[in-house]
CSV table of C-alpha atoms in Angstrom, one decimal:
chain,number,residue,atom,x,y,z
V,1,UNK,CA,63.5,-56.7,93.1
V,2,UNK,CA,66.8,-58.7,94.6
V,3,UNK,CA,69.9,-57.4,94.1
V,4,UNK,CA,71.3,-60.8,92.4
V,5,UNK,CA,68.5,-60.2,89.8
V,6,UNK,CA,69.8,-57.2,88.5
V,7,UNK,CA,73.7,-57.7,89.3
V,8,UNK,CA,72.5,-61.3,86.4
V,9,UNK,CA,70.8,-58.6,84.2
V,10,UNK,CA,74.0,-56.1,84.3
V,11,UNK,CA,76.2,-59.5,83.7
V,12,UNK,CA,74.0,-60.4,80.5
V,13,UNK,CA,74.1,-56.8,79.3
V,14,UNK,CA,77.4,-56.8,79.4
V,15,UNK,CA,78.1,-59.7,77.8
V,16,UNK,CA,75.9,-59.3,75.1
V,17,UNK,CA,75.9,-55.7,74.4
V,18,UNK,CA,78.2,-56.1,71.2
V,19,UNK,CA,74.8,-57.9,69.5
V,20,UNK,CA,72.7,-55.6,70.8
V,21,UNK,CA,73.0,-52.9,67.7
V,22,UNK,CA,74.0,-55.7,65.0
V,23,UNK,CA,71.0,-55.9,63.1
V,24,UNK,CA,69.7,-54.0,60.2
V,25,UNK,CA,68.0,-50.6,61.8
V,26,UNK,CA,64.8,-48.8,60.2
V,27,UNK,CA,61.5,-50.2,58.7
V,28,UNK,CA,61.2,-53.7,57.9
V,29,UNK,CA,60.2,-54.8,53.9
V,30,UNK,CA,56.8,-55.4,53.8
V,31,UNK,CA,55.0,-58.4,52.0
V,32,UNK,CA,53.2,-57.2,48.8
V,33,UNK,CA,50.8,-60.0,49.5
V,34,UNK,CA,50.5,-59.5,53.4
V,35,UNK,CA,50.2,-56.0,52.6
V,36,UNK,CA,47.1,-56.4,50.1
V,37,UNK,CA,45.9,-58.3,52.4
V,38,UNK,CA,45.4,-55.6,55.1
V,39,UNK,CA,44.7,-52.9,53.1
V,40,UNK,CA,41.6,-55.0,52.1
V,41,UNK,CA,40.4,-56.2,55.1
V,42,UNK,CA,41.3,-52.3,56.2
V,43,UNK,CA,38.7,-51.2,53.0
V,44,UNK,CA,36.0,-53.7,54.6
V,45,UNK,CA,36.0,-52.7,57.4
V,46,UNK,CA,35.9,-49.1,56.7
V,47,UNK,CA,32.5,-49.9,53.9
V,48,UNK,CA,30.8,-51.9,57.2
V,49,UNK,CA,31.2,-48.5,59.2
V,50,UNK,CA,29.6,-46.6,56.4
V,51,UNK,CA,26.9,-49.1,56.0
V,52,UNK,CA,25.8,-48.7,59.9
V,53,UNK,CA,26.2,-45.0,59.7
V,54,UNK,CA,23.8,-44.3,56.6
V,55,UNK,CA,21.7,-47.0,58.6
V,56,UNK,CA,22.2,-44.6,61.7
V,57,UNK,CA,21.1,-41.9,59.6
V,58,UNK,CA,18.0,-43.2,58.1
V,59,UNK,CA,17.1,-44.2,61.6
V,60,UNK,CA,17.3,-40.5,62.7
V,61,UNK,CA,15.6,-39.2,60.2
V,62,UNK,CA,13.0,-41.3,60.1
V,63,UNK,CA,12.5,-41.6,63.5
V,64,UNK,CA,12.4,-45.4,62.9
V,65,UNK,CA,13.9,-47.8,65.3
């Protein structure tokens, strides 16, 4: 790393460090509908896993392949 690259960095920093800690700190408001959305692509997924592990089962079991 060159010295002028972090001597431009140190320059920026301290330029800008008053913005830095401006903004609104902690979790961010989550969208209801974005929200929904995950949780139910979150529940399909999750029934698909079940669905190949009964499959996985029966396949044991049965000694089928």
């Amino acid at each position: 790393m060159h010295p002028a690259q972090v001597s431009q960095w140190k320059k920026e920093l301290l330029h800008n460090a008053g913005s830095l800690f401006e903004g609104q700190r902690g979790p961010k408001p989550i969208n209801a509908q974005n929200h929904s959305a995950r949780l139910y692509a979150k529940i399909g997924h999750q029934n698909l896993a079940m669905d190949w592990l009964k499959k996985q089962k029966k396949r044991l079991l049965t000694g089928v392949d």
